[in-house]
Short mmCIF file of C-alpha atoms and ligand atoms in Angstrom, two decimals:
data_model
loop_
_atom_site.label_atom_id
_atom_site.label_comp_id
_atom_site.label_asym_id
_atom_site.label_seq_id
_atom_site.Cartn_x
_atom_site.Cartn_y
_atom_site.Cartn_z
CA MET N 19 6.58 19.32 23.36
CA THR N 20 9.78 17.59 24.47
CA SER N 21 12.88 19.00 22.92
CA ALA N 22 15.79 16.89 21.80
CA SER N 23 19.04 18.24 23.24
CA ASN N 24 21.36 18.25 20.21
CA ALA N 25 20.61 21.46 18.30
CA SER N 26 22.44 20.41 15.11
CA PHE N 27 20.74 17.02 14.96
CA LYS N 28 18.57 16.57 11.86
CA VAL N 29 16.75 13.80 10.06
CA ALA N 30 16.13 13.26 6.36
CA ILE N 31 12.70 11.85 5.58
CA ILE N 32 12.39 10.38 2.11
CA GLY N 33 8.89 10.79 0.71
CA ALA N 34 5.99 13.14 1.46
CA GLY N 35 3.23 10.62 1.04
CA ALA N 36 0.91 9.45 3.81
CA SER N 37 3.69 7.91 5.91
CA GLY N 38 6.26 10.66 5.27
CA ILE N 39 3.86 13.36 6.46
CA ALA N 40 3.03 11.38 9.60
CA THR N 41 6.74 10.79 10.27
CA ALA N 42 7.32 14.53 10.05
CA VAL N 43 4.49 15.16 12.52
CA TYR N 44 5.90 12.67 15.04
CA LEU N 45 9.43 14.10 14.77
CA GLN N 46 8.12 17.65 15.07
CA ARG N 47 6.25 16.68 18.23
CA ALA N 48 9.45 15.14 19.61
CA GLY N 49 11.30 18.39 18.93
CA ILE N 50 13.55 16.83 16.29
CA ALA N 51 14.56 18.82 13.20
CA PHE N 52 13.96 17.25 9.79
CA THR N 53 13.72 17.84 6.07
CA VAL N 54 11.34 15.88 3.85
CA PHE N 55 12.56 15.13 0.32
CA GLU N 56 9.81 14.47 -2.21
CA ARG N 57 10.41 13.44 -5.82
CA ALA N 58 7.13 14.85 -7.14
CA GLY N 59 5.78 18.38 -7.30
CA ASP N 60 3.10 17.73 -4.68
CA VAL N 61 2.62 15.75 -1.46
CA GLY N 62 0.24 12.81 -1.17
CA GLY N 63 2.05 9.76 -2.57
CA THR N 64 -0.25 7.11 -3.92
CA TRP N 65 -3.26 9.45 -3.57
CA ARG N 66 -1.51 11.97 -5.78
CA ASP N 67 -0.45 9.39 -8.37
CA ASN N 68 -3.69 7.42 -8.66
CA THR N 69 -6.45 9.45 -10.23
CA TYR N 70 -8.28 6.75 -12.15
CA PRO N 71 -12.08 6.92 -12.38
CA GLY N 72 -13.88 5.13 -9.55
CA LEU N 73 -11.00 5.23 -7.07
CA SER N 74 -12.01 5.27 -3.45
CA CYS N 75 -10.27 3.74 -0.48
CA ASP N 76 -11.61 0.38 0.62
CA VAL N 77 -10.59 0.94 4.21
CA PRO N 78 -13.39 2.88 5.97
CA SER N 79 -12.89 6.66 6.06
CA HIS N 80 -12.94 6.88 9.84
CA LEU N 81 -10.12 4.34 10.05
CA TYR N 82 -8.16 5.54 7.03
CA ARG N 83 -7.01 8.71 8.75
CA TYR N 84 -4.22 9.64 11.09
CA SER N 85 -4.89 8.92 14.77
CA PHE N 86 -3.92 12.52 15.49
CA ALA N 87 -6.12 14.16 12.85
CA PRO N 88 -9.75 13.02 13.02
CA ASN N 89 -11.93 14.36 10.26
CA ALA N 90 -15.67 14.88 10.60
CA GLU N 91 -16.05 15.93 6.98
CA TRP N 92 -15.62 12.66 5.07
CA SER N 93 -18.36 12.56 2.48
CA HIS N 94 -18.66 8.76 2.29
CA GLU N 95 -18.11 5.68 4.40
CA TYR N 96 -15.23 4.91 2.02
CA SER N 97 -13.55 8.12 0.89
CA PRO N 98 -13.05 9.08 -2.75
CA ALA N 99 -9.40 9.50 -3.71
CA ALA N 100 -9.43 13.27 -4.22
CA GLU N 101 -10.79 13.79 -0.70
CA ILE N 102 -8.03 11.64 0.78
CA HIS N 103 -5.38 13.52 -1.17
CA ALA N 104 -6.82 16.83 0.06
CA TYR N 105 -6.87 15.49 3.63
CA PHE N 106 -3.13 14.70 3.56
CA ARG N 107 -2.29 18.05 2.03
CA ASN N 108 -4.43 19.85 4.66
CA VAL N 109 -2.74 17.99 7.51
CA ALA N 110 0.69 18.87 6.09
CA GLU N 111 -0.36 22.51 5.80
CA GLU N 112 -2.18 22.87 9.10
CA LEU N 113 0.55 21.21 11.14
CA GLY N 114 3.34 23.22 9.55
CA ILE N 115 4.94 20.30 7.74
CA ILE N 116 4.60 21.62 4.22
CA GLU N 117 7.31 24.25 4.59
CA LYS N 118 9.78 21.54 5.50
CA VAL N 119 9.04 19.54 2.35
CA ARG N 120 11.43 19.96 -0.58
CA LEU N 121 9.29 19.17 -3.60
CA SER N 122 10.73 17.96 -6.91
CA SER N 123 13.81 16.75 -5.01
CA GLU N 124 14.16 13.05 -5.63
CA VAL N 125 16.70 11.36 -3.40
CA THR N 126 19.13 9.61 -5.73
CA LYS N 127 21.64 8.52 -3.10
CA ALA N 128 21.91 8.17 0.66
CA GLU N 129 25.38 7.26 1.82
CA PHE N 130 26.57 6.45 5.33
CA VAL N 131 29.80 8.37 5.82
CA GLY N 132 30.62 7.24 9.39
CA GLU N 133 30.23 8.87 12.81
CA GLY N 134 26.48 8.44 12.64
CA LEU N 135 26.10 10.59 9.56
CA TRP N 136 24.43 10.15 6.19
CA ARG N 137 25.03 12.24 3.09
CA ILE N 138 21.90 12.83 1.03
CA THR N 139 22.02 13.60 -2.67
CA THR N 140 18.92 14.57 -4.62
CA THR N 141 18.23 15.49 -8.21
CA LYS N 142 18.98 19.04 -7.06
CA GLY N 143 22.46 18.15 -5.77
CA ASP N 144 24.25 17.53 -2.47
CA GLU N 145 21.82 18.19 0.40
CA GLY N 146 24.42 17.78 3.14
CA LEU N 147 24.71 15.52 6.18
CA PHE N 148 21.93 14.08 8.32
CA ASN N 149 22.06 12.12 11.59
CA ALA N 150 19.34 9.68 10.56
CA VAL N 151 17.38 8.77 7.45
CA ILE N 152 13.78 7.56 7.41
CA ALA N 153 12.60 6.02 4.15
CA ALA N 154 8.85 6.59 4.00
CA THR N 155 8.72 5.69 0.32
CA GLY N 156 5.45 3.75 0.25
CA VAL N 157 4.74 0.25 -0.94
CA LEU N 158 2.82 0.44 -4.21
CA HIS N 159 4.47 3.23 -6.17
CA LYS N 160 6.25 1.47 -9.01
CA PRO N 161 3.75 0.49 -11.71
CA VAL N 162 4.22 -2.82 -13.47
CA LEU N 163 3.34 -3.14 -17.14
CA PRO N 164 2.69 -6.71 -18.23
CA ASP N 165 5.23 -8.60 -20.24
CA ILE N 166 2.87 -9.27 -23.15
CA ASP N 167 4.22 -9.68 -26.69
CA GLY N 168 3.54 -6.74 -28.97
CA ARG N 169 2.59 -4.30 -26.21
CA ASP N 170 4.27 -1.43 -28.03
CA SER N 171 2.55 -2.15 -31.33
CA PHE N 172 -0.90 -1.08 -30.13
CA ALA N 173 -2.11 1.83 -32.26
CA GLY N 174 -4.56 3.28 -29.71
CA ALA N 175 -3.96 4.99 -26.39
CA SER N 176 -2.67 2.91 -23.50
CA PHE N 177 -1.56 3.65 -19.97
CA HIS N 178 -1.12 2.14 -16.52
CA SER N 179 -3.97 2.72 -14.06
CA SER N 180 -1.70 4.78 -11.80
CA ARG N 181 -0.64 7.04 -14.68
CA TRP N 182 -4.13 7.75 -15.95
CA ASN N 183 -4.10 9.84 -19.11
CA HIS N 184 -6.94 12.30 -18.59
CA ASP N 185 -6.39 13.69 -22.09
CA VAL N 186 -7.86 10.52 -23.53
CA ALA N 187 -11.65 10.86 -23.65
CA LEU N 188 -13.29 7.48 -23.11
CA ALA N 189 -16.81 8.41 -24.22
CA GLY N 190 -17.90 6.18 -27.07
CA LYS N 191 -14.59 4.28 -27.14
CA ARG N 192 -13.88 0.56 -27.07
CA VAL N 193 -11.84 0.09 -23.90
CA GLY N 194 -9.88 -2.93 -22.71
CA ILE N 195 -8.87 -3.33 -19.06
CA ILE N 196 -6.17 -5.87 -18.28
CA GLY N 197 -6.33 -7.18 -14.73
CA THR N 198 -8.97 -8.03 -12.14
CA GLY N 199 -7.48 -6.60 -8.93
CA SER N 200 -8.82 -3.88 -6.65
CA THR N 201 -7.98 -1.32 -9.31
CA ALA N 202 -9.62 -2.92 -12.35
CA THR N 203 -12.77 -3.73 -10.37
CA GLN N 204 -13.14 -0.06 -9.48
CA ILE N 205 -12.42 1.28 -12.97
CA LEU N 206 -14.89 -0.90 -14.83
CA PRO N 207 -18.06 0.26 -13.02
CA ALA N 208 -16.90 3.88 -13.23
CA ILE N 209 -16.58 3.88 -17.02
CA VAL N 210 -19.06 1.29 -18.23
CA ASP N 211 -21.91 3.73 -18.82
CA GLU N 212 -19.77 6.13 -20.80
CA VAL N 213 -17.83 3.86 -23.16
CA ALA N 214 -19.03 2.07 -26.27
CA SER N 215 -17.75 -1.22 -24.87
CA VAL N 216 -15.44 -2.46 -22.17
CA SER N 217 -13.60 -5.79 -22.24
CA LEU N 218 -12.13 -7.01 -18.98
CA PHE N 219 -9.19 -9.33 -19.57
CA GLN N 220 -9.19 -11.69 -16.59
CA ARG N 221 -6.32 -14.06 -15.89
CA THR N 222 -7.57 -15.04 -12.44
CA PRO N 223 -11.02 -14.37 -10.95
CA GLN N 224 -11.25 -12.60 -7.58
CA TRP N 225 -13.35 -13.05 -4.48
CA ILE N 226 -15.41 -9.96 -3.86
CA VAL N 227 -17.22 -8.92 -0.72
CA ASN N 228 -20.34 -6.82 -1.20
CA VAL N 229 -20.07 -3.56 0.73
CA PRO N 230 -21.97 -0.43 -0.31
CA ASN N 231 -20.35 2.98 -0.04
CA ASN N 232 -23.02 5.21 1.49
CA PRO N 233 -22.66 8.98 1.82
CA PHE N 234 -22.58 10.40 5.35
CA PRO N 235 -25.73 12.49 5.88
CA GLU N 236 -25.16 16.04 7.20
CA GLU N 237 -26.59 15.10 10.63
CA LYS N 238 -23.92 12.46 11.01
CA LYS N 239 -21.13 14.90 10.13
CA THR N 240 -22.58 17.42 12.58
CA ALA N 241 -22.62 14.78 15.30
CA PHE N 242 -18.98 13.94 14.58
CA ARG N 243 -18.10 17.64 14.68
CA ASP N 244 -19.97 18.24 17.95
CA GLU N 245 -18.87 15.07 19.70
CA PRO N 246 -15.34 14.13 18.68
CA GLN N 247 -15.48 11.17 21.07
CA LYS N 248 -17.91 9.57 18.59
CA MET N 249 -15.16 9.62 15.94
CA ALA N 250 -12.64 8.24 18.39
CA ASP N 251 -15.00 5.39 19.33
CA LEU N 252 -15.67 4.65 15.67
CA TYR N 253 -11.92 4.59 14.94
CA ASP N 254 -11.39 2.08 17.77
CA HIS N 255 -14.31 -0.06 16.61
CA LEU N 256 -13.12 -0.13 12.98
CA ASN N 257 -9.58 -0.84 14.08
CA ASN N 258 -10.86 -3.79 16.05
CA VAL N 259 -12.92 -5.15 13.15
CA PHE N 260 -10.33 -4.63 10.41
CA ASN N 261 -6.95 -4.81 11.98
CA GLN N 262 -7.67 -7.26 14.78
CA ARG N 263 -10.46 -9.67 13.74
CA PHE N 264 -10.00 -9.60 9.98
CA ALA N 265 -6.22 -9.75 10.20
CA ALA N 266 -6.41 -12.68 12.60
CA SER N 267 -8.45 -14.66 10.07
CA LEU N 268 -5.76 -14.17 7.40
CA VAL N 269 -2.88 -15.33 9.57
CA GLY N 270 -4.53 -18.56 10.71
CA GLU N 271 -5.73 -17.31 14.10
CA ASN N 272 -9.45 -17.10 13.37
CA ASP N 273 -10.67 -19.95 11.16
CA GLU N 274 -14.31 -19.09 11.73
CA GLY N 275 -13.62 -15.55 10.50
CA LEU N 276 -12.00 -16.93 7.36
CA ALA N 277 -14.94 -19.26 6.73
CA GLU N 278 -17.37 -16.39 7.25
CA MET N 279 -15.47 -14.31 4.69
CA ALA N 280 -15.64 -17.17 2.17
CA ARG N 281 -19.38 -17.55 2.74
CA ALA N 282 -19.98 -13.82 2.26
CA CYS N 283 -18.04 -13.79 -1.02
CA ARG N 284 -19.81 -16.87 -2.40
CA GLN N 285 -23.17 -15.45 -1.39
CA ASN N 286 -22.34 -12.21 -3.18
CA LEU N 287 -21.54 -14.11 -6.35
CA GLU N 288 -24.70 -16.22 -6.14
CA ASP N 289 -26.98 -13.32 -5.31
CA ASN N 290 -25.60 -10.88 -7.83
CA VAL N 291 -24.36 -12.76 -10.90
CA HIS N 292 -27.36 -14.24 -12.63
CA ASP N 293 -25.97 -16.08 -15.63
CA VAL N 294 -24.71 -19.49 -14.55
CA ASP N 295 -21.86 -19.58 -17.05
CA LEU N 296 -20.65 -16.07 -16.17
CA ARG N 297 -20.85 -16.97 -12.49
CA ARG N 298 -18.70 -20.04 -13.10
CA ARG N 299 -16.12 -17.96 -14.95
CA LEU N 300 -16.04 -15.42 -12.14
CA THR N 301 -15.60 -18.06 -9.43
CA PRO N 302 -12.06 -18.31 -8.06
CA SER N 303 -10.55 -21.72 -7.37
CA TYR N 304 -8.60 -20.55 -4.31
CA GLN N 305 -9.62 -19.59 -0.81
CA ALA N 306 -11.10 -16.15 -0.12
CA GLY N 307 -8.50 -13.91 1.54
CA CYS N 308 -5.60 -15.54 -0.32
CA LYS N 309 -5.40 -12.68 -2.78
CA ARG N 310 -6.24 -9.30 -1.42
CA LEU N 311 -9.98 -9.28 -0.84
CA ILE N 312 -11.94 -6.95 -3.09
CA VAL N 313 -14.63 -4.73 -1.64
CA SER N 314 -17.29 -3.71 -4.15
CA ASP N 315 -21.02 -3.60 -4.65
CA LYS N 316 -20.56 -2.26 -8.17
CA PHE N 317 -18.37 -4.72 -10.02
CA TYR N 318 -20.86 -7.58 -10.54
CA PRO N 319 -23.65 -5.29 -11.82
CA ALA N 320 -21.14 -3.55 -14.11
CA ILE N 321 -19.67 -6.69 -15.67
CA GLN N 322 -23.26 -7.74 -16.53
CA SER N 323 -23.93 -4.52 -18.44
CA PRO N 324 -24.81 -5.13 -22.10
CA ASN N 325 -21.64 -3.37 -23.29
CA ALA N 326 -19.27 -5.15 -20.84
CA ARG N 327 -17.53 -8.36 -21.67
CA LEU N 328 -15.48 -10.72 -19.52
CA VAL N 329 -12.60 -12.16 -21.55
CA ASP N 330 -11.06 -15.06 -19.68
CA THR N 331 -9.17 -16.64 -22.53
CA ARG N 332 -5.44 -16.10 -22.14
CA ILE N 333 -3.95 -13.09 -23.91
CA ALA N 334 -1.66 -14.28 -26.72
CA ARG N 335 -0.34 -10.88 -27.78
CA ILE N 336 -1.17 -7.27 -28.39
CA GLU N 337 -1.43 -6.09 -31.99
CA SER N 338 -1.96 -2.74 -33.62
CA PRO N 339 -5.81 -2.96 -33.55
CA GLY N 340 -6.18 -4.62 -30.14
CA VAL N 341 -5.68 -7.72 -28.03
CA ARG N 342 -5.48 -11.18 -29.57
CA THR N 343 -6.42 -14.05 -27.28
CA SER N 344 -5.08 -17.59 -27.54
CA ASP N 345 -8.29 -18.79 -29.24
CA GLY N 346 -7.29 -16.58 -32.20
CA LEU N 347 -9.92 -13.90 -31.54
CA LEU N 348 -8.92 -10.27 -32.05
CA HIS N 349 -10.55 -7.88 -29.57
CA GLU N 350 -10.42 -4.54 -31.34
CA LEU N 351 -9.87 -1.63 -28.99
CA ASP N 352 -9.30 2.12 -28.93
CA VAL N 353 -7.82 2.26 -25.43
CA ILE N 354 -6.01 -0.25 -23.21
CA VAL N 355 -5.79 0.32 -19.46
CA TYR N 356 -3.14 -1.74 -17.69
CA ALA N 357 -4.54 -2.40 -14.21
CA THR N 358 -1.68 -4.81 -13.70
CA GLY N 359 -0.42 -3.73 -10.31
CA PHE N 360 2.84 -2.64 -8.77
CA ASP N 361 6.25 -3.88 -7.70
CA PRO N 362 5.90 -3.96 -3.90
CA PHE N 363 9.62 -4.69 -3.53
CA ALA N 364 10.77 -1.41 -5.05
CA PHE N 365 10.81 0.30 -1.63
CA PHE N 366 13.24 3.30 -1.78
CA ARG N 367 14.43 2.47 -5.31
CA PRO N 368 15.62 3.78 -7.75
CA ALA N 369 17.63 5.64 -5.07
CA VAL N 370 20.93 4.02 -4.10
CA ILE N 371 21.48 3.46 -0.38
CA VAL N 372 25.03 2.76 0.72
CA GLY N 373 25.66 1.61 4.29
CA ARG N 374 28.64 0.68 6.39
CA ASN N 375 31.74 -0.49 4.48
CA GLY N 376 30.35 0.69 1.16
CA LEU N 377 27.71 -2.07 0.97
CA SER N 378 24.63 -1.01 -0.95
CA LEU N 379 21.17 -2.05 0.14
CA ASN N 380 20.51 -3.25 -3.41
CA GLU N 381 23.40 -5.67 -2.95
CA ARG N 382 22.24 -6.79 0.48
CA TRP N 383 18.70 -7.28 -0.81
CA LYS N 384 19.76 -9.02 -4.03
CA GLU N 385 18.15 -12.33 -3.03
CA SER N 386 15.35 -11.02 -0.84
CA CYS N 387 14.34 -7.87 0.98
CA GLN N 388 14.77 -8.67 4.65
CA ALA N 389 14.72 -6.36 7.62
CA TYR N 390 14.57 -6.40 11.38
CA ARG N 391 10.91 -6.18 12.49
CA SER N 392 10.09 -4.27 9.26
CA VAL N 393 12.00 -1.13 10.25
CA ALA N 394 15.81 -1.46 10.05
CA VAL N 395 18.66 -3.43 8.48
CA PRO N 396 22.05 -4.45 9.95
CA GLY N 397 24.95 -2.54 8.43
CA PHE N 398 22.78 0.52 7.83
CA PRO N 399 23.00 2.50 11.07
CA ASN N 400 20.37 5.16 11.75
CA LEU N 401 18.42 4.18 8.65
CA PHE N 402 14.79 3.30 9.26
CA PHE N 403 11.87 2.17 7.14
CA ILE N 404 8.20 2.95 7.30
CA GLY N 405 6.36 0.27 5.32
CA GLY N 406 9.52 -1.83 5.06
CA PRO N 407 9.74 -5.59 4.42
CA ASN N 408 7.27 -7.66 6.48
CA SER N 409 5.04 -4.72 7.28
CA PRO N 410 1.41 -5.72 7.54
CA ILE N 411 0.26 -4.82 4.05
CA GLY N 412 -2.69 -5.64 1.84
CA ASN N 413 -6.06 -5.48 3.50
CA PHE N 414 -5.11 -3.39 6.52
CA SER N 415 -5.07 0.30 7.17
CA PHE N 416 -1.64 1.33 6.00
CA LEU N 417 -1.94 4.50 8.05
CA ARG N 418 -2.36 2.62 11.29
CA THR N 419 0.53 0.32 10.43
CA ALA N 420 2.71 3.26 9.51
CA GLU N 421 1.94 5.09 12.75
CA VAL N 422 2.96 2.04 14.79
CA GLN N 423 6.29 1.97 12.95
CA ILE N 424 6.74 5.73 13.16
CA GLY N 425 6.14 5.70 16.92
CA TYR N 426 8.81 3.02 17.29
CA VAL N 427 11.33 4.71 14.99
CA THR N 428 10.78 8.06 16.72
CA LYS N 429 11.84 6.44 20.00
CA LEU N 430 15.10 5.27 18.42
CA VAL N 431 15.73 8.62 16.75
CA LYS N 432 15.09 10.38 20.05
CA LEU N 433 17.82 8.32 21.69
CA LEU N 434 20.17 9.52 18.96
CA ALA N 435 19.03 13.12 19.22
CA GLU N 436 19.48 13.13 22.97
CA GLY N 437 23.00 11.79 22.59
CA ALA N 438 22.38 8.42 24.24
CA HIS N 439 23.93 6.85 21.12
CA ARG N 440 25.53 8.12 17.96
CA GLU N 441 24.58 5.04 15.92
CA VAL N 442 22.00 2.29 16.25
CA GLU N 443 21.46 -0.69 14.01
CA PRO N 444 19.87 -4.08 14.60
CA THR N 445 22.20 -7.01 15.12
CA GLU N 446 22.53 -9.69 12.44
CA GLU N 447 21.52 -12.30 15.04
CA ALA N 448 18.28 -10.53 15.97
CA THR N 449 17.47 -9.92 12.30
CA ASP N 450 18.11 -13.55 11.35
CA ALA N 451 16.08 -14.79 14.30
CA PHE N 452 13.17 -12.53 13.33
CA ASN N 453 13.26 -13.67 9.70
CA ALA N 454 13.50 -17.35 10.67
CA GLU N 455 10.41 -16.89 12.84
CA VAL N 456 8.61 -15.14 9.97
CA GLU N 457 9.43 -18.00 7.64
CA GLN N 458 7.85 -20.54 9.98
CA ALA N 459 4.78 -18.46 10.78
CA ILE N 460 4.02 -17.41 7.22
CA LYS N 461 3.30 -21.05 6.29
CA HIS N 462 0.09 -20.88 8.33
CA THR N 463 -1.31 -17.79 6.64
CA VAL N 464 -4.05 -17.95 4.00
CA TRP N 465 -1.69 -16.16 1.58
CA VAL N 466 0.31 -19.40 1.48
CA THR N 467 -2.29 -22.07 2.30
CA GLY N 468 -5.03 -20.52 0.16
CA GLY N 469 -3.78 -21.83 -3.18
CA CYS N 470 -3.19 -18.62 -5.13
CA THR N 471 -0.40 -16.37 -6.28
CA SER N 472 -0.38 -12.66 -5.57
CA TRP N 473 1.80 -9.61 -5.21
CA TYR N 474 2.55 -10.73 -1.66
CA PHE N 475 5.09 -13.26 -3.04
CA ASP N 476 8.65 -12.18 -3.68
CA LYS N 477 10.92 -13.53 -6.41
CA ARG N 478 11.98 -16.44 -4.13
CA GLY N 479 8.31 -17.48 -4.09
CA LYS N 480 7.97 -16.48 -0.45
CA VAL N 481 5.29 -14.27 1.02
CA VAL N 482 6.65 -11.11 2.58
CA SER N 483 4.08 -9.78 5.00
CA TRP N 484 3.50 -9.71 8.73
CA PRO N 485 2.52 -13.29 9.55
CA TRP N 486 1.05 -12.72 12.99
CA SER N 487 -1.82 -10.84 14.53
CA TYR N 488 -2.01 -7.10 14.44
CA GLY N 489 -1.87 -7.16 18.25
CA ARG N 490 1.55 -8.75 18.05
CA PHE N 491 2.70 -6.12 15.56
CA GLU N 492 1.70 -3.36 17.97
CA ALA N 493 3.27 -5.18 20.92
CA ASP N 494 6.52 -5.93 19.07
CA LEU N 495 6.92 -2.33 18.00
CA LYS N 496 5.84 -0.70 21.23
CA GLN N 497 9.32 -0.27 22.59
CA PRO N 498 12.74 -0.94 20.99
CA ARG N 499 14.49 -3.93 22.59
CA MET N 500 17.92 -2.39 22.83
CA GLU N 501 19.54 -5.77 23.44
CA GLU N 502 18.71 -6.54 19.78
CA PHE N 503 20.59 -3.45 18.57
CA LYS N 504 24.23 -2.56 18.23
CA ALA N 505 24.53 0.93 19.62
CA ALA N 506 27.65 3.07 19.61
P1 NAP M 27 -3.05 -6.34 -8.43
O1 NAP M 27 -3.91 -6.66 -7.29
O2 NAP M 27 -1.61 -6.74 -8.37
O3 NAP M 27 -3.74 -6.92 -9.71
C1 NAP M 27 -3.10 -6.97 -10.94
C2 NAP M 27 -4.00 -7.67 -11.92
O4 NAP M 27 -3.35 -7.70 -13.18
C3 NAP M 27 -4.29 -9.11 -11.54
O5 NAP M 27 -5.60 -9.41 -11.86
C4 NAP M 27 -3.30 -9.89 -12.42
O6 NAP M 27 -3.72 -11.21 -12.70
C5 NAP M 27 -3.34 -9.03 -13.67
N1 NAP M 27 -2.17 -9.22 -14.50
C6 NAP M 27 -0.89 -8.92 -14.20
N2 NAP M 27 -0.08 -9.24 -15.24
C7 NAP M 27 -0.89 -9.75 -16.20
C8 NAP M 27 -0.65 -10.28 -17.48
N3 NAP M 27 0.58 -10.34 -18.00
N4 NAP M 27 -1.70 -10.74 -18.19
C9 NAP M 27 -2.94 -10.68 -17.68
N5 NAP M 27 -3.24 -10.19 -16.46
C10 NAP M 27 -2.21 -9.73 -15.73
O7 NAP M 27 -3.02 -4.74 -8.75
P2 NAP M 27 -4.07 -3.62 -8.36
O8 NAP M 27 -5.44 -4.03 -8.71
O9 NAP M 27 -3.56 -2.35 -8.91
O10 NAP M 27 -4.01 -3.57 -6.80
C11 NAP M 27 -2.77 -3.58 -6.11
C12 NAP M 27 -3.01 -3.24 -4.67
O11 NAP M 27 -3.22 -1.83 -4.55
C13 NAP M 27 -4.23 -3.84 -4.05
O12 NAP M 27 -4.07 -5.17 -3.69
C14 NAP M 27 -4.42 -2.91 -2.88
O13 NAP M 27 -3.55 -3.24 -1.83
C15 NAP M 27 -4.06 -1.57 -3.47
N6 NAP M 27 -5.27 -0.89 -3.98
C16 NAP M 27 -6.16 -0.40 -3.09
C17 NAP M 27 -7.29 0.22 -3.55
C18 NAP M 27 -8.29 0.75 -2.60
O14 NAP M 27 -8.06 0.95 -1.45
N7 NAP M 27 -9.44 1.03 -3.07
C19 NAP M 27 -7.54 0.36 -4.90
C20 NAP M 27 -6.61 -0.14 -5.77
C21 NAP M 27 -5.49 -0.75 -5.31
P3 NAP M 27 -3.37 -12.43 -11.70
O15 NAP M 27 -4.30 -12.27 -10.53
O16 NAP M 27 -3.60 -13.62 -12.51
O17 NAP M 27 -1.92 -12.25 -11.31
#
């Protein structure tokens, strides 16, 4: 372990989810002291918050893990949520991170006070000064409830998918699910056999690729345990398939890959939805890959169950007994599940971040959330983001993305810890140049050319994601280009 020279140097990490834990591990390995502030009473981020029935990760298990913590024990090719949550907690415990996590300590304010220092305030009070702050606050943590008239007048139980109310028994109930994203398409198959009826309120159909989720037989787990190189090879293979080839097809660098994806989705629909009218109603009018691709072998069978109903007439309002659609029909319900997604632009909020000259990040990001290469913002020295604006998000392994950013940020923090600089921040010129390049490149991605809307668009109507190949992301963030930083 290398040891940073400045003994009083310490870093505040905001968030003990998947990326916060990994950040802590990287800093620990670099010999840098840190404290992790976590708003909730447990670690695990999105895998702590989301407990809805049917949730499993749609990135393969042997890719959706930290590079430094292979796991031979995954039960399935795509891990169930509880297993993933346990994995993160185990890593935090086994690597000695957990004792450095302050639970139930939500950061309410981070203020730059000069001389390279930040003052952190949490719901527990003033936490003192830190030499750097790393916001590892996740991307999809702020649930969005739909702006539908009468939402509060519903007499039954209702909740957002990420705030699942386990006190509400669904057996024998009439359930409505609003939304057709990755979440809704997992919930419906998981509850259809238990409920009296389930109505799926679809505003826009989704392309779905048919991938089964097989359990790993014991022999396979034993082989992984006995020959760790097998897991490493599998990780590399999956990274190549998902993050390199698949990503390239989304950003306009692999047209054949995109066409192949479209063919697979159409084939899935034709093979597995038998009623011609239902198939028509489930067929999207935009290009596959435009919205986040859905991975499921269960949704089409489930929506064809006798007690499942696809409602694709627009919702007019919600009333005490249920949902009224614009054709005047009242769909009477006992429970409404809002699978209506998240605000991906919440980032660190509701915390207030105040940088140089008293400028808040909320103010700077009033029009749009822009950063330098997804990790830093001019005017906010020694503040870094994991999963910040323009990170590769959506169909990639967030863990891999996060580790690339963490490796890069650790290099900058190490320079600070070793006393090479007291403050580093990207220049305005480098940040503007990066964002201008993004704006040009994004036009060629399927998220823009594919003819859909999605959560990738910000309020300016612009897609905020990484518009190039994954290879370029890794290359760009391999080593800080110090000429693009102001360092004091
Ligand atoms: P989402 O993809 O944003 O989908 C939200 C759904 O709600 C959409 O179908 C949307 O319709 C609908 N909707 C929103 N407002 C509505 C309104 N007022 N009336 C009717 N419908 C409305 O959200 P999500 O499914 O929770 O998924 C979000 C992201 O989380 C995913 O893309 C993925 O990155 C991640 N995720 C991953 C997994 C996994 O790994 N297994 C599982 C779940 C989620 P429109 O399409 O018409 O806007």
